[in-house]
Tab-separated table of N, CA, C and O in Angstrom:
chain	number	residue	atom	x	y	z
P	1	MET	N	-40.475	37.684	-0.679
P	1	MET	CA	-39.713	36.475	-0.895
P	1	MET	C	-38.718	36.645	-2.054
P	1	MET	O	-37.601	36.170	-1.981
P	2	LYS	N	-39.154	37.318	-3.129
P	2	LYS	CA	-38.262	37.531	-4.263
P	2	LYS	C	-37.076	38.405	-3.874
P	2	LYS	O	-35.955	38.176	-4.321
P	3	SER	N	-37.322	39.414	-3.045
P	3	SER	CA	-36.226	40.295	-2.642
P	3	SER	C	-35.227	39.550	-1.770
P	3	SER	O	-34.025	39.789	-1.842
P	4	PHE	N	-35.717	38.623	-0.941
P	4	PHE	CA	-34.820	37.813	-0.115
P	4	PHE	C	-33.920	36.951	-0.999
P	4	PHE	O	-32.708	36.861	-0.780
P	5	ALA	N	-34.493	36.313	-2.013
P	5	ALA	CA	-33.718	35.494	-2.936
P	5	ALA	C	-32.699	36.343	-3.687
P	5	ALA	O	-31.555	35.922	-3.897
P	6	PHE	N	-33.087	37.547	-4.080
P	6	PHE	CA	-32.173	38.451	-4.779
P	6	PHE	C	-30.990	38.818	-3.876
P	6	PHE	O	-29.834	38.809	-4.313
P	7	ILE	N	-31.262	39.115	-2.621
P	7	ILE	CA	-30.200	39.478	-1.672
P	7	ILE	C	-29.240	38.302	-1.480
P	7	ILE	O	-28.020	38.480	-1.466
P	8	LEU	N	-29.786	37.084	-1.358
P	8	LEU	CA	-28.924	35.911	-1.213
P	8	LEU	C	-28.033	35.713	-2.435
P	8	LEU	O	-26.842	35.405	-2.305
P	9	CYS	N	-28.571	35.910	-3.620
P	9	CYS	CA	-27.774	35.789	-4.848
P	9	CYS	C	-26.660	36.823	-4.877
P	9	CYS	O	-25.530	36.514	-5.246
P	10	CYS	N	-26.970	38.040	-4.491
P	10	CYS	CA	-25.955	39.108	-4.475
P	10	CYS	C	-24.838	38.784	-3.487
P	10	CYS	O	-23.661	38.979	-3.785
P	11	LEU	N	-25.201	38.273	-2.316
P	11	LEU	CA	-24.190	37.916	-1.320
P	11	LEU	C	-23.313	36.781	-1.824
P	11	LEU	O	-22.098	36.791	-1.632
P	12	PHE	N	-23.910	35.801	-2.500
P	12	PHE	CA	-23.149	34.683	-3.041
P	12	PHE	C	-22.171	35.156	-4.113
P	12	PHE	O	-21.005	34.779	-4.115
P	13	ILE	N	-22.632	36.001	-5.006
P	13	ILE	CA	-21.776	36.524	-6.074
P	13	ILE	C	-20.636	37.344	-5.488
P	13	ILE	O	-19.485	37.209	-5.900
P	14	ASN	N	-20.932	38.170	-4.494
P	14	ASN	CA	-19.879	38.972	-3.859
P	14	ASN	C	-18.855	38.093	-3.164
P	14	ASN	O	-17.668	38.394	-3.181
P	15	SER	N	-19.289	36.994	-2.543
P	15	SER	CA	-18.333	36.123	-1.868
P	15	SER	C	-17.415	35.443	-2.872
P	15	SER	O	-16.243	35.220	-2.601
P	16	LEU	N	-17.922	35.104	-4.065
P	16	LEU	CA	-17.069	34.520	-5.100
P	16	LEU	C	-16.048	35.529	-5.604
P	16	LEU	O	-14.893	35.192	-5.841
P	17	GLN	N	-16.466	36.767	-5.775
P	17	GLN	CA	-15.559	37.799	-6.274
P	17	GLN	C	-14.489	38.132	-5.259
P	17	GLN	O	-13.392	38.524	-5.618
P	18	ALA	N	-14.790	37.977	-3.976
P	18	ALA	CA	-13.856	38.355	-2.930
P	18	ALA	C	-12.818	37.271	-2.650
P	18	ALA	O	-11.884	37.511	-1.905
P	19	GLN	N	-12.963	36.084	-3.207
P	19	GLN	CA	-12.030	35.008	-2.936
P	19	GLN	C	-10.663	35.313	-3.521
P	19	GLN	O	-10.549	35.875	-4.601
P	20	ASP	N	-9.635	34.907	-2.786
P	20	ASP	CA	-8.253	35.099	-3.223
P	20	ASP	C	-7.753	33.794	-3.838
P	20	ASP	O	-7.599	32.800	-3.145
P	21	PHE	N	-7.522	33.800	-5.136
P	21	PHE	CA	-7.078	32.610	-5.841
P	21	PHE	C	-5.568	32.604	-6.065
P	21	PHE	O	-5.064	31.738	-6.784
P	22	SER	N	-4.835	33.533	-5.475
P	22	SER	CA	-3.399	33.648	-5.758
P	22	SER	C	-2.605	32.433	-5.278
P	22	SER	O	-1.562	32.130	-5.842
P	23	ASP	N	-3.049	31.734	-4.248
P	23	ASP	CA	-2.315	30.579	-3.725
P	23	ASP	C	-2.790	29.241	-4.293
P	23	ASP	O	-2.270	28.192	-3.930
P	24	VAL	N	-3.774	29.264	-5.186
P	24	VAL	CA	-4.309	28.032	-5.756
P	24	VAL	C	-3.300	27.428	-6.715
P	24	VAL	O	-2.715	28.124	-7.544
P	25	LYS	N	-3.089	26.129	-6.603
P	25	LYS	CA	-2.210	25.415	-7.514
P	25	LYS	C	-3.062	24.467	-8.348
P	25	LYS	O	-3.874	23.716	-7.822
P	26	ILE	N	-2.883	24.498	-9.656
P	26	ILE	CA	-3.557	23.588	-10.573
P	26	ILE	C	-2.552	22.492	-10.916
P	26	ILE	O	-1.489	22.766	-11.476
P	27	LEU	N	-2.874	21.252	-10.569
P	27	LEU	CA	-1.942	20.143	-10.756
P	27	LEU	C	-2.446	19.177	-11.826
P	27	LEU	O	-3.546	18.644	-11.707
P	28	PRO	N	-1.636	18.927	-12.876
P	28	PRO	CA	-2.037	17.969	-13.920
P	28	PRO	C	-1.743	16.532	-13.486
P	28	PRO	O	-0.712	16.258	-12.884
P	29	GLN	N	-2.666	15.636	-13.786
P	29	GLN	CA	-2.474	14.206	-13.551
P	29	GLN	C	-2.742	13.484	-14.864
P	29	GLN	O	-3.838	13.578	-15.413
P	30	LYS	N	-1.739	12.784	-15.366
P	30	LYS	CA	-1.863	12.079	-16.641
P	30	LYS	C	-2.710	10.824	-16.454
P	30	LYS	O	-2.441	9.997	-15.595
P	31	ILE	N	-3.733	10.681	-17.281
P	31	ILE	CA	-4.581	9.492	-17.278
P	31	ILE	C	-4.039	8.498	-18.314
P	31	ILE	O	-3.850	7.325	-18.027
P	32	ASN	N	-3.818	8.977	-19.532
P	32	ASN	CA	-3.158	8.202	-20.586
P	32	ASN	C	-2.484	9.200	-21.529
P	32	ASN	O	-2.357	10.371	-21.194
P	33	ASP	N	-2.057	8.771	-22.691
P	33	ASP	CA	-1.318	9.663	-23.591
P	33	ASP	C	-2.123	10.867	-24.069
P	33	ASP	O	-1.547	11.864	-24.491
P	34	HIS	N	-3.443	10.791	-24.029
P	34	HIS	CA	-4.277	11.867	-24.559
P	34	HIS	C	-5.212	12.497	-23.531
P	34	HIS	O	-5.898	13.463	-23.851
P	35	MET	N	-5.266	11.950	-22.327
P	35	MET	CA	-6.210	12.468	-21.321
P	35	MET	C	-5.485	12.856	-20.040
P	35	MET	O	-4.605	12.137	-19.570
P	36	TYR	N	-5.902	14.002	-19.505
P	36	TYR	CA	-5.364	14.499	-18.255
P	36	TYR	C	-6.518	14.956	-17.365
P	36	TYR	O	-7.590	15.299	-17.850
P	37	MET	N	-6.253	14.968	-16.068
P	37	MET	CA	-7.172	15.569	-15.125
P	37	MET	C	-6.387	16.639	-14.364
P	37	MET	O	-5.288	16.377	-13.867
P	38	LEU	N	-6.923	17.845	-14.347
P	38	LEU	CA	-6.313	18.930	-13.586
P	38	LEU	C	-7.109	19.081	-12.293
P	38	LEU	O	-8.336	19.153	-12.320
P	39	THR	N	-6.412	19.121	-11.172
P	39	THR	CA	-7.075	19.314	-9.888
P	39	THR	C	-6.679	20.661	-9.325
P	39	THR	O	-5.577	21.155	-9.564
P	40	GLY	N	-7.583	21.252	-8.582
P	40	GLY	CA	-7.320	22.549	-7.988
P	40	GLY	C	-8.424	22.921	-7.025
P	40	GLY	O	-9.068	22.056	-6.449
P	41	SER	N	-8.664	24.181	-6.895
P	41	SER	CA	-9.671	24.686	-5.976
P	41	SER	C	-11.062	24.563	-6.572
P	41	SER	O	-11.336	25.078	-7.640
P	42	GLY	N	-11.952	23.857	-5.891
P	42	GLY	CA	-13.345	23.836	-6.289
P	42	GLY	C	-13.771	22.760	-7.256
P	42	GLY	O	-14.933	22.631	-7.555
P	43	GLY	N	-12.865	21.946	-7.765
P	43	GLY	CA	-13.291	20.899	-8.680
P	43	GLY	C	-12.160	20.401	-9.541
P	43	GLY	O	-11.015	20.776	-9.367
P	44	ASN	N	-12.508	19.561	-10.485
P	44	ASN	CA	-11.538	18.971	-11.396
P	44	ASN	C	-11.831	19.412	-12.822
P	44	ASN	O	-12.942	19.807	-13.141
P	45	ILE	N	-10.810	19.302	-13.667
P	45	ILE	CA	-10.948	19.645	-15.077
P	45	ILE	C	-10.492	18.441	-15.884
P	45	ILE	O	-9.397	17.915	-15.660
P	46	GLY	N	-11.320	18.003	-16.809
P	46	GLY	CA	-10.944	16.934	-17.718
P	46	GLY	C	-10.422	17.525	-19.008
P	46	GLY	O	-11.011	18.450	-19.558
P	47	VAL	N	-9.298	17.001	-19.502
P	47	VAL	CA	-8.689	17.500	-20.736
P	47	VAL	C	-8.372	16.315	-21.636
P	47	VAL	O	-7.732	15.355	-21.222
P	48	CYS	N	-8.831	16.398	-22.870
P	48	CYS	CA	-8.525	15.402	-23.892
P	48	CYS	C	-7.771	16.119	-25.012
P	48	CYS	O	-8.272	17.092	-25.568
P	49	MET	N	-6.543	15.642	-25.317
P	49	MET	CA	-5.719	16.279	-26.338
P	49	MET	C	-5.605	15.372	-27.551
P	49	MET	O	-5.409	14.169	-27.404
P	50	GLY	N	-5.743	15.980	-28.712
P	50	GLY	CA	-5.620	15.226	-29.951
P	50	GLY	C	-5.012	16.072	-31.043
P	50	GLY	O	-4.611	17.215	-30.822
P	51	ALA	N	-4.962	15.531	-32.238
P	51	ALA	CA	-4.362	16.225	-33.377
P	51	ALA	C	-5.111	17.507	-33.730
P	51	ALA	O	-4.528	18.463	-34.232
P	52	ASP	N	-6.408	17.548	-33.439
P	52	ASP	CA	-7.231	18.717	-33.770
P	52	ASP	C	-7.224	19.793	-32.682
P	52	ASP	O	-7.761	20.871	-32.875
P	53	GLY	N	-6.658	19.493	-31.516
P	53	GLY	CA	-6.624	20.478	-30.446
P	53	GLY	C	-7.008	19.876	-29.109
P	53	GLY	O	-6.819	18.685	-28.872
P	54	LEU	N	-7.555	20.718	-28.236
P	54	LEU	CA	-7.935	20.335	-26.877
P	54	LEU	C	-9.442	20.344	-26.709
P	54	LEU	O	-10.135	21.216	-27.243
P	55	PHE	N	-9.937	19.408	-25.910
P	55	PHE	CA	-11.325	19.436	-25.463
P	55	PHE	C	-11.261	19.447	-23.954
P	55	PHE	O	-10.636	18.580	-23.339
P	56	MET	N	-11.853	20.474	-23.336
P	56	MET	CA	-11.737	20.634	-21.896
P	56	MET	C	-13.114	20.725	-21.259
P	56	MET	O	-13.986	21.443	-21.740
P	57	ILE	N	-13.299	19.959	-20.189
P	57	ILE	CA	-14.510	20.045	-19.372
P	57	ILE	C	-14.080	20.707	-18.075
P	57	ILE	O	-13.316	20.145	-17.298
P	58	ASP	N	-14.581	21.910	-17.844
P	58	ASP	CA	-14.082	22.748	-16.748
P	58	ASP	C	-15.210	23.099	-15.796
P	58	ASP	O	-16.214	23.663	-16.194
P	59	ASP	N	-15.013	22.780	-14.501
P	59	ASP	CA	-15.963	23.228	-13.493
P	59	ASP	C	-15.272	24.126	-12.467
P	59	ASP	O	-15.700	24.255	-11.338
P	60	GLN	N	-14.188	24.751	-12.883
P	60	GLN	CA	-13.438	25.654	-12.015
P	60	GLN	C	-14.000	27.068	-12.097
P	60	GLN	O	-14.885	27.355	-12.883
P	61	PHE	N	-13.424	27.958	-11.307
P	61	PHE	CA	-13.794	29.367	-11.319
P	61	PHE	C	-13.064	30.100	-12.442
P	61	PHE	O	-11.896	29.837	-12.700
P	62	ALA	N	-13.730	31.025	-13.086
P	62	ALA	CA	-13.144	31.797	-14.183
P	62	ALA	C	-11.855	32.520	-13.795
P	62	ALA	O	-10.946	32.612	-14.616
P	63	PRO	N	-11.718	33.034	-12.560
P	63	PRO	CA	-10.471	33.736	-12.214
P	63	PRO	C	-9.226	32.857	-12.274
P	63	PRO	O	-8.117	33.361	-12.231
P	64	LEU	N	-9.400	31.542	-12.380
P	64	LEU	CA	-8.246	30.648	-12.427
P	64	LEU	C	-7.796	30.350	-13.853
P	64	LEU	O	-6.926	29.512	-14.069
P	65	GLY	N	-8.351	31.031	-14.839
P	65	GLY	CA	-8.051	30.764	-16.241
P	65	GLY	C	-6.573	30.758	-16.573
P	65	GLY	O	-6.088	29.866	-17.276
P	66	ASP	N	-5.822	31.732	-16.099
P	66	ASP	CA	-4.384	31.803	-16.398
P	66	ASP	C	-3.632	30.624	-15.797
P	66	ASP	O	-2.711	30.076	-16.409
P	67	LYS	N	-4.014	30.213	-14.576
P	67	LYS	CA	-3.348	29.085	-13.933
P	67	LYS	C	-3.697	27.777	-14.645
P	67	LYS	O	-2.863	26.879	-14.732
P	68	ILE	N	-4.917	27.675	-15.149
P	68	ILE	CA	-5.319	26.482	-15.899
P	68	ILE	C	-4.510	26.397	-17.189
P	68	ILE	O	-3.987	25.335	-17.543
P	69	LYS	N	-4.359	27.510	-17.904
P	69	LYS	CA	-3.554	27.532	-19.129
P	69	LYS	C	-2.113	27.142	-18.843
P	69	LYS	O	-1.507	26.373	-19.590
P	70	ALA	N	-1.564	27.646	-17.751
P	70	ALA	CA	-0.175	27.324	-17.392
P	70	ALA	C	-0.025	25.833	-17.099
P	70	ALA	O	0.988	25.228	-17.473
P	71	ALA	N	-1.018	25.235	-16.453
P	71	ALA	CA	-0.954	23.804	-16.154
P	71	ALA	C	-1.024	22.977	-17.434
P	71	ALA	O	-0.413	21.902	-17.517
P	72	LEU	N	-1.733	23.449	-18.435
P	72	LEU	CA	-1.840	22.731	-19.701
P	72	LEU	C	-0.536	22.778	-20.491
P	72	LEU	O	-0.216	21.862	-21.242
P	73	ILE	N	0.243	23.817	-20.313
P	73	ILE	CA	1.507	23.991	-21.041
P	73	ILE	C	2.599	23.098	-20.446
P	73	ILE	O	3.476	22.643	-21.154
P	74	GLU	N	2.514	22.808	-19.150
P	74	GLU	CA	3.565	22.016	-18.474
P	74	GLU	C	3.772	20.689	-19.079
P	74	GLU	O	3.164	19.917	-19.529
């Protein structure tokens, strides 16, 4: 049973690595002057901006990091 679970985990991880994120678009939506929601593939990102910097709640995939940063700069 443990080996079956291990195989399933490996297949899941490989499927995530094999995904092509090149066509994913991260779109910012302004909530108010300090809050934004970024939408994209797999979930949403909450962003709160203030004088001290950014606070981000991210449930996206790590390979989208550059696209998320670009959306924050827009």
